[in-house]
Every structure is written in C-alpha cells, then in structure tokens.
Amino acid sequence: MVVNLCLILFQSFPENILVISSGLVLTGLRPRLPKIIIIAAITSVISHIVRALPLAPGLHIILQFPVLVMLVTCFYKLNITYAILASSIGVIGITLCEMILNPILSLVTGIPIKEVLKDPFWRFVFPIPEFILMAILVYFLFRKRITLFDVQEFENLEHVENHE
C-alpha cells in the first residue's frame, strides 16, 4: 500500500503533470497549475487502478487516454478535437523521452529495464532525469512560445471564416 501510494505521488503524478503541461504548451494553451494538479491527481489514481488490472502491456493507455481527454476537455473548456490533440502530443512527448532516456540510464547504471520495473526503488529513481529534462523542455517551450499547433490561432481563423 505504501509503495503504491509512493508510486502514485512520485512517479505517476509528476509524469501526468508533464504530459498535460507539454501537450497544452505545444498546442499554444497556457497551463494553469491548479487545473493541471487536479487533472494529474485524478489521472494518477485512475492510472494506478488501470495498471493493477491484468491487461496486456500497453493496453492500459487505451483505457487511460479517454479519461485524460475528458478531463482536459472539461477543465480547459476545449472542444474534443483540441483536447485529443493536446493529450496526444503530451503522451507522445513523454513516451519519446522515455524511449530515449531509459536505454541510456540502463547503460549508465548497468541495470536492465526489466529489473527497474520490478524494483520499487528503481521505479522511483529512474524517471527523475526524464522528469527534469521534460520540465526544463516544457518551461523553455512555454517561455519561447514554441508550439506545434496553436489551437487559439486556429480557432480565430475558423471564427473569421465563419463570419465571411
């Protein structure tokens, strides 16, 4: 129980904050900390419940993703398409970061990924560099106003086209 709570607080919660923040920033939306904390808390608990189910690896994301989209839609008052876009970008970003950093960390530490997944201590420690890198990247993207797809610009364009 204590290990599960620690995994939710120190692994799932920060990861969800980064997923949500990166997705919002890269779609030109301003992340609001109170909203992000609430969404991350809810998705972290749901993630823990879903991951406890006897599902094939990777299948849990199919169950978790609609919840994330729904929460982003509700809290940011976005249409479903933009919420899917922001959520997808965030999930893809964190996945790419994991795919790049985990093999490097495994090589540097000499600890195989399978061992990391089995040991609660390493499950806490291994994501730290990933979280730091993602947080720096999200902050940089936010400060420089770098986006992949600016939802607000697109909505303004749609609004202008509808009035012509």
JSON list of C-alpha atoms in Angstrom, two decimals:
[
{"chain": "A", "resi": 1, "resn": "MET", "atom": "CA", "xyz": [0.00, 0.00, 0.00]},
{"chain": "A", "resi": 2, "resn": "VAL", "atom": "CA", "xyz": [2.79, 2.46, 0.95]},
{"chain": "A", "resi": 3, "resn": "VAL", "atom": "CA", "xyz": [4.76, 1.55, -2.19]},
{"chain": "A", "resi": 4, "resn": "ASN", "atom": "CA", "xyz": [1.64, 2.07, -4.32]},
{"chain": "A", "resi": 5, "resn": "LEU", "atom": "CA", "xyz": [0.98, 5.48, -2.78]},
{"chain": "A", "resi": 6, "resn": "CYS", "atom": "CA", "xyz": [4.62, 6.45, -3.30]},
{"chain": "A", "resi": 7, "resn": "LEU", "atom": "CA", "xyz": [4.45, 5.36, -6.94]},
{"chain": "A", "resi": 8, "resn": "ILE", "atom": "CA", "xyz": [1.33, 7.46, -7.45]},
{"chain": "A", "resi": 9, "resn": "LEU", "atom": "CA", "xyz": [2.84, 10.53, -5.76]},
{"chain": "A", "resi": 10, "resn": "PHE", "atom": "CA", "xyz": [6.40, 10.36, -7.06]},
{"chain": "A", "resi": 11, "resn": "GLN", "atom": "CA", "xyz": [6.06, 8.67, -10.43]},
{"chain": "A", "resi": 12, "resn": "SER", "atom": "CA", "xyz": [2.58, 8.84, -11.88]},
{"chain": "A", "resi": 13, "resn": "PHE", "atom": "CA", "xyz": [1.63, 12.31, -10.57]},
{"chain": "A", "resi": 14, "resn": "PRO", "atom": "CA", "xyz": [4.71, 14.18, -11.87]},
{"chain": "A", "resi": 15, "resn": "GLU", "atom": "CA", "xyz": [4.54, 12.24, -15.14]},
{"chain": "A", "resi": 16, "resn": "ASN", "atom": "CA", "xyz": [0.91, 13.29, -15.62]},
{"chain": "A", "resi": 17, "resn": "ILE", "atom": "CA", "xyz": [1.75, 16.91, -14.81]},
{"chain": "A", "resi": 18, "resn": "LEU", "atom": "CA", "xyz": [4.40, 16.81, -17.55]},
{"chain": "A", "resi": 19, "resn": "VAL", "atom": "CA", "xyz": [2.12, 15.05, -20.06]},
{"chain": "A", "resi": 20, "resn": "ILE", "atom": "CA", "xyz": [-0.63, 17.62, -19.55]},
{"chain": "A", "resi": 21, "resn": "SER", "atom": "CA", "xyz": [1.70, 20.63, -19.47]},
{"chain": "A", "resi": 22, "resn": "SER", "atom": "CA", "xyz": [3.67, 19.64, -22.56]},
{"chain": "A", "resi": 23, "resn": "GLY", "atom": "CA", "xyz": [0.51, 18.90, -24.52]},
{"chain": "A", "resi": 24, "resn": "LEU", "atom": "CA", "xyz": [-1.05, 22.23, -23.59]},
{"chain": "A", "resi": 25, "resn": "VAL", "atom": "CA", "xyz": [2.09, 24.25, -24.26]},
{"chain": "A", "resi": 26, "resn": "LEU", "atom": "CA", "xyz": [2.69, 22.62, -27.64]},
{"chain": "A", "resi": 27, "resn": "THR", "atom": "CA", "xyz": [-0.88, 23.42, -28.67]},
{"chain": "A", "resi": 28, "resn": "GLY", "atom": "CA", "xyz": [-0.49, 27.06, -27.67]},
{"chain": "A", "resi": 29, "resn": "LEU", "atom": "CA", "xyz": [-2.53, 26.87, -24.48]},
{"chain": "A", "resi": 30, "resn": "ARG", "atom": "CA", "xyz": [-1.41, 28.29, -21.17]},
{"chain": "A", "resi": 31, "resn": "PRO", "atom": "CA", "xyz": [-1.12, 25.62, -18.49]},
{"chain": "A", "resi": 32, "resn": "ARG", "atom": "CA", "xyz": [-2.81, 26.65, -15.24]},
{"chain": "A", "resi": 33, "resn": "LEU", "atom": "CA", "xyz": [-1.18, 24.97, -12.25]},
{"chain": "A", "resi": 34, "resn": "PRO", "atom": "CA", "xyz": [-4.33, 24.38, -10.16]},
{"chain": "A", "resi": 35, "resn": "LYS", "atom": "CA", "xyz": [-6.11, 22.75, -13.10]},
{"chain": "A", "resi": 36, "resn": "ILE", "atom": "CA", "xyz": [-3.06, 20.68, -14.01]},
{"chain": "A", "resi": 37, "resn": "ILE", "atom": "CA", "xyz": [-2.68, 19.46, -10.42]},
{"chain": "A", "resi": 38, "resn": "ILE", "atom": "CA", "xyz": [-6.33, 18.36, -10.27]},
{"chain": "A", "resi": 39, "resn": "ILE", "atom": "CA", "xyz": [-6.18, 16.62, -13.66]},
{"chain": "A", "resi": 40, "resn": "ALA", "atom": "CA", "xyz": [-2.86, 14.95, -12.77]},
{"chain": "A", "resi": 41, "resn": "ALA", "atom": "CA", "xyz": [-4.20, 13.75, -9.41]},
{"chain": "A", "resi": 42, "resn": "ILE", "atom": "CA", "xyz": [-7.30, 12.21, -10.98]},
{"chain": "A", "resi": 43, "resn": "THR", "atom": "CA", "xyz": [-5.40, 10.60, -13.86]},
{"chain": "A", "resi": 44, "resn": "SER", "atom": "CA", "xyz": [-2.73, 9.28, -11.48]},
{"chain": "A", "resi": 45, "resn": "VAL", "atom": "CA", "xyz": [-5.26, 7.46, -9.33]},
{"chain": "A", "resi": 46, "resn": "ILE", "atom": "CA", "xyz": [-7.07, 6.10, -12.39]},
{"chain": "A", "resi": 47, "resn": "SER", "atom": "CA", "xyz": [-3.74, 5.09, -13.90]},
{"chain": "A", "resi": 48, "resn": "HIS", "atom": "CA", "xyz": [-2.87, 3.16, -10.76]},
{"chain": "A", "resi": 49, "resn": "ILE", "atom": "CA", "xyz": [-6.21, 1.34, -10.82]},
{"chain": "A", "resi": 50, "resn": "VAL", "atom": "CA", "xyz": [-5.96, 0.52, -14.53]},
{"chain": "A", "resi": 51, "resn": "ARG", "atom": "CA", "xyz": [-2.35, -0.67, -14.25]},
{"chain": "A", "resi": 52, "resn": "ALA", "atom": "CA", "xyz": [-3.42, -3.06, -11.50]},
{"chain": "A", "resi": 53, "resn": "LEU", "atom": "CA", "xyz": [-5.74, -4.80, -13.96]},
{"chain": "A", "resi": 54, "resn": "PRO", "atom": "CA", "xyz": [-4.46, -7.94, -15.69]},
{"chain": "A", "resi": 55, "resn": "LEU", "atom": "CA", "xyz": [-4.05, -6.31, -19.12]},
{"chain": "A", "resi": 56, "resn": "ALA", "atom": "CA", "xyz": [-1.53, -6.86, -21.88]},
{"chain": "A", "resi": 57, "resn": "PRO", "atom": "CA", "xyz": [1.37, -4.36, -21.76]},
{"chain": "A", "resi": 58, "resn": "GLY", "atom": "CA", "xyz": [0.43, -1.08, -23.40]},
{"chain": "A", "resi": 59, "resn": "LEU", "atom": "CA", "xyz": [-3.30, -1.76, -23.27]},
{"chain": "A", "resi": 60, "resn": "HIS", "atom": "CA", "xyz": [-3.70, 0.38, -20.16]},
{"chain": "A", "resi": 61, "resn": "ILE", "atom": "CA", "xyz": [-3.12, 3.55, -22.20]},
{"chain": "A", "resi": 62, "resn": "ILE", "atom": "CA", "xyz": [-6.22, 2.77, -24.28]},
{"chain": "A", "resi": 63, "resn": "LEU", "atom": "CA", "xyz": [-8.29, 2.93, -21.09]},
{"chain": "A", "resi": 64, "resn": "GLN", "atom": "CA", "xyz": [-6.48, 5.91, -19.56]},
{"chain": "A", "resi": 65, "resn": "PHE", "atom": "CA", "xyz": [-6.37, 8.14, -22.63]},
{"chain": "A", "resi": 66, "resn": "PRO", "atom": "CA", "xyz": [-10.13, 8.87, -22.86]},
{"chain": "A", "resi": 67, "resn": "VAL", "atom": "CA", "xyz": [-10.12, 9.91, -19.20]},
{"chain": "A", "resi": 68, "resn": "LEU", "atom": "CA", "xyz": [-7.25, 12.32, -19.83]},
{"chain": "A", "resi": 69, "resn": "VAL", "atom": "CA", "xyz": [-9.03, 13.75, -22.88]},
{"chain": "A", "resi": 70, "resn": "MET", "atom": "CA", "xyz": [-12.29, 14.15, -20.96]},
{"chain": "A", "resi": 71, "resn": "LEU", "atom": "CA", "xyz": [-10.56, 15.96, -18.09]},
{"chain": "A", "resi": 72, "resn": "VAL", "atom": "CA", "xyz": [-8.63, 18.28, -20.41]},
{"chain": "A", "resi": 73, "resn": "THR", "atom": "CA", "xyz": [-11.87, 18.99, -22.29]},
{"chain": "A", "resi": 74, "resn": "CYS", "atom": "CA", "xyz": [-13.75, 19.83, -19.08]},
{"chain": "A", "resi": 75, "resn": "PHE", "atom": "CA", "xyz": [-11.08, 21.81, -17.24]},
{"chain": "A", "resi": 76, "resn": "TYR", "atom": "CA", "xyz": [-9.86, 23.80, -20.24]},
{"chain": "A", "resi": 77, "resn": "LYS", "atom": "CA", "xyz": [-13.25, 24.08, -21.96]},
{"chain": "A", "resi": 78, "resn": "LEU", "atom": "CA", "xyz": [-11.80, 22.80, -25.24]},
{"chain": "A", "resi": 79, "resn": "ASN", "atom": "CA", "xyz": [-13.64, 21.03, -27.96]},
{"chain": "A", "resi": 80, "resn": "ILE", "atom": "CA", "xyz": [-12.90, 17.31, -28.05]},
{"chain": "A", "resi": 81, "resn": "THR", "atom": "CA", "xyz": [-10.62, 17.55, -31.12]},
{"chain": "A", "resi": 82, "resn": "TYR", "atom": "CA", "xyz": [-8.27, 20.02, -29.44]},
{"chain": "A", "resi": 83, "resn": "ALA", "atom": "CA", "xyz": [-8.28, 18.04, -26.20]},
{"chain": "A", "resi": 84, "resn": "ILE", "atom": "CA", "xyz": [-7.35, 14.88, -28.13]},
{"chain": "A", "resi": 85, "resn": "LEU", "atom": "CA", "xyz": [-4.59, 16.81, -29.90]},
{"chain": "A", "resi": 86, "resn": "ALA", "atom": "CA", "xyz": [-3.15, 18.26, -26.68]},
{"chain": "A", "resi": 87, "resn": "SER", "atom": "CA", "xyz": [-3.38, 14.93, -24.86]},
{"chain": "A", "resi": 88, "resn": "SER", "atom": "CA", "xyz": [-1.83, 13.02, -27.77]},
{"chain": "A", "resi": 89, "resn": "ILE", "atom": "CA", "xyz": [1.08, 15.43, -28.05]},
{"chain": "A", "resi": 90, "resn": "GLY", "atom": "CA", "xyz": [1.73, 15.14, -24.30]},
{"chain": "A", "resi": 91, "resn": "VAL", "atom": "CA", "xyz": [1.61, 11.34, -24.31]},
{"chain": "A", "resi": 92, "resn": "ILE", "atom": "CA", "xyz": [3.83, 11.12, -27.40]},
{"chain": "A", "resi": 93, "resn": "GLY", "atom": "CA", "xyz": [6.31, 13.57, -25.85]},
{"chain": "A", "resi": 94, "resn": "ILE", "atom": "CA", "xyz": [6.72, 11.65, -22.60]},
{"chain": "A", "resi": 95, "resn": "THR", "atom": "CA", "xyz": [6.91, 8.35, -24.49]},
{"chain": "A", "resi": 96, "resn": "LEU", "atom": "CA", "xyz": [9.69, 9.66, -26.74]},
{"chain": "A", "resi": 97, "resn": "CYS", "atom": "CA", "xyz": [11.56, 10.97, -23.73]},
{"chain": "A", "resi": 98, "resn": "GLU", "atom": "CA", "xyz": [11.29, 7.57, -22.01]},
{"chain": "A", "resi": 99, "resn": "MET", "atom": "CA", "xyz": [12.36, 5.74, -25.17]},
{"chain": "A", "resi": 100, "resn": "ILE", "atom": "CA", "xyz": [15.47, 7.89, -25.45]},
{"chain": "A", "resi": 101, "resn": "LEU", "atom": "CA", "xyz": [16.47, 8.16, -21.79]},
{"chain": "A", "resi": 102, "resn": "ASN", "atom": "CA", "xyz": [15.66, 4.72, -20.37]},
{"chain": "A", "resi": 103, "resn": "PRO", "atom": "CA", "xyz": [18.19, 2.82, -22.51]},
{"chain": "A", "resi": 104, "resn": "ILE", "atom": "CA", "xyz": [20.82, 5.46, -21.73]},
{"chain": "A", "resi": 105, "resn": "LEU", "atom": "CA", "xyz": [20.11, 5.25, -17.99]},
{"chain": "A", "resi": 106, "resn": "SER", "atom": "CA", "xyz": [20.14, 1.47, -18.18]},
{"chain": "A", "resi": 107, "resn": "LEU", "atom": "CA", "xyz": [23.50, 1.56, -19.94]},
{"chain": "A", "resi": 108, "resn": "VAL", "atom": "CA", "xyz": [24.99, 4.06, -17.47]},
{"chain": "A", "resi": 109, "resn": "THR", "atom": "CA", "xyz": [23.73, 2.28, -14.35]},
{"chain": "A", "resi": 110, "resn": "GLY", "atom": "CA", "xyz": [24.10, -1.25, -15.68]},
{"chain": "A", "resi": 111, "resn": "ILE", "atom": "CA", "xyz": [20.56, -2.02, -14.50]},
{"chain": "A", "resi": 112, "resn": "PRO", "atom": "CA", "xyz": [18.33, -3.69, -17.10]},
{"chain": "A", "resi": 113, "resn": "ILE", "atom": "CA", "xyz": [14.91, -2.11, -17.72]},
{"chain": "A", "resi": 114, "resn": "LYS", "atom": "CA", "xyz": [13.20, -5.35, -16.59]},
{"chain": "A", "resi": 115, "resn": "GLU", "atom": "CA", "xyz": [14.93, -5.01, -13.22]},
{"chain": "A", "resi": 116, "resn": "VAL", "atom": "CA", "xyz": [13.88, -1.36, -12.95]},
{"chain": "A", "resi": 117, "resn": "LEU", "atom": "CA", "xyz": [10.24, -2.32, -13.47]},
{"chain": "A", "resi": 118, "resn": "LYS", "atom": "CA", "xyz": [10.43, -4.99, -10.74]},
{"chain": "A", "resi": 119, "resn": "ASP", "atom": "CA", "xyz": [12.16, -2.92, -8.06]},
{"chain": "A", "resi": 120, "resn": "PRO", "atom": "CA", "xyz": [10.11, -0.12, -6.42]},
{"chain": "A", "resi": 121, "resn": "PHE", "atom": "CA", "xyz": [13.26, 1.85, -5.56]},
{"chain": "A", "resi": 122, "resn": "TRP", "atom": "CA", "xyz": [14.44, 1.96, -9.16]},
{"chain": "A", "resi": 123, "resn": "ARG", "atom": "CA", "xyz": [10.92, 2.77, -10.34]},
{"chain": "A", "resi": 124, "resn": "PHE", "atom": "CA", "xyz": [11.18, 5.92, -8.20]},
{"chain": "A", "resi": 125, "resn": "VAL", "atom": "CA", "xyz": [14.72, 6.84, -9.22]},
{"chain": "A", "resi": 126, "resn": "PHE", "atom": "CA", "xyz": [14.82, 6.06, -12.95]},
{"chain": "A", "resi": 127, "resn": "PRO", "atom": "CA", "xyz": [12.21, 8.65, -14.03]},
{"chain": "A", "resi": 128, "resn": "ILE", "atom": "CA", "xyz": [13.93, 11.55, -12.21]},
{"chain": "A", "resi": 129, "resn": "PRO", "atom": "CA", "xyz": [16.24, 12.54, -15.12]},
{"chain": "A", "resi": 130, "resn": "GLU", "atom": "CA", "xyz": [13.31, 12.19, -17.53]},
{"chain": "A", "resi": 131, "resn": "PHE", "atom": "CA", "xyz": [11.11, 14.42, -15.36]},
{"chain": "A", "resi": 132, "resn": "ILE", "atom": "CA", "xyz": [13.86, 17.03, -15.01]},
{"chain": "A", "resi": 133, "resn": "LEU", "atom": "CA", "xyz": [14.53, 17.07, -18.75]},
{"chain": "A", "resi": 134, "resn": "MET", "atom": "CA", "xyz": [10.82, 17.27, -19.61]},
{"chain": "A", "resi": 135, "resn": "ALA", "atom": "CA", "xyz": [10.22, 20.05, -17.05]},
{"chain": "A", "resi": 136, "resn": "ILE", "atom": "CA", "xyz": [13.09, 22.10, -18.49]},
{"chain": "A", "resi": 137, "resn": "LEU", "atom": "CA", "xyz": [11.84, 21.48, -22.02]},
{"chain": "A", "resi": 138, "resn": "VAL", "atom": "CA", "xyz": [8.24, 22.44, -21.17]},
{"chain": "A", "resi": 139, "resn": "TYR", "atom": "CA", "xyz": [9.44, 25.60, -19.41]},
{"chain": "A", "resi": 140, "resn": "PHE", "atom": "CA", "xyz": [11.64, 26.53, -22.40]},
{"chain": "A", "resi": 141, "resn": "LEU", "atom": "CA", "xyz": [8.83, 25.90, -24.90]},
{"chain": "A", "resi": 142, "resn": "PHE", "atom": "CA", "xyz": [6.41, 27.92, -22.78]},
{"chain": "A", "resi": 143, "resn": "ARG", "atom": "CA", "xyz": [8.79, 30.87, -22.32]},
{"chain": "A", "resi": 144, "resn": "LYS", "atom": "CA", "xyz": [9.69, 30.97, -26.03]},
{"chain": "A", "resi": 145, "resn": "ARG", "atom": "CA", "xyz": [6.05, 30.38, -27.07]},
{"chain": "A", "resi": 146, "resn": "ILE", "atom": "CA", "xyz": [7.03, 27.45, -29.27]},
{"chain": "A", "resi": 147, "resn": "THR", "atom": "CA", "xyz": [4.06, 25.39, -30.44]},
{"chain": "A", "resi": 148, "resn": "LEU", "atom": "CA", "xyz": [3.38, 22.58, -32.87]},
{"chain": "A", "resi": 149, "resn": "PHE", "atom": "CA", "xyz": [-0.21, 23.64, -33.46]},
{"chain": "A", "resi": 150, "resn": "ASP", "atom": "CA", "xyz": [-1.65, 26.81, -31.96]},
{"chain": "A", "resi": 151, "resn": "VAL", "atom": "CA", "xyz": [-5.26, 26.00, -31.11]},
{"chain": "A", "resi": 152, "resn": "GLN", "atom": "CA", "xyz": [-6.10, 29.63, -30.37]},
{"chain": "A", "resi": 153, "resn": "GLU", "atom": "CA", "xyz": [-4.86, 30.82, -33.78]},
{"chain": "A", "resi": 154, "resn": "PHE", "atom": "CA", "xyz": [-6.83, 28.08, -35.49]},
{"chain": "A", "resi": 155, "resn": "GLU", "atom": "CA", "xyz": [-9.99, 28.99, -33.57]},
{"chain": "A", "resi": 156, "resn": "ASN", "atom": "CA", "xyz": [-9.54, 32.66, -34.54]},
{"chain": "A", "resi": 157, "resn": "LEU", "atom": "CA", "xyz": [-9.13, 31.63, -38.19]},
{"chain": "A", "resi": 158, "resn": "GLU", "atom": "CA", "xyz": [-12.30, 29.49, -38.01]},
{"chain": "A", "resi": 159, "resn": "HIS", "atom": "CA", "xyz": [-14.17, 32.40, -36.41]},
{"chain": "A", "resi": 160, "resn": "VAL", "atom": "CA", "xyz": [-13.10, 34.80, -39.20]},
{"chain": "A", "resi": 161, "resn": "GLU", "atom": "CA", "xyz": [-14.01, 32.30, -41.94]},
{"chain": "A", "resi": 162, "resn": "ASN", "atom": "CA", "xyz": [-17.46, 31.72, -40.43]},
{"chain": "A", "resi": 163, "resn": "HIS", "atom": "CA", "xyz": [-18.24, 35.45, -40.48]},
{"chain": "A", "resi": 164, "resn": "GLU", "atom": "CA", "xyz": [-17.27, 35.98, -44.12]}
]
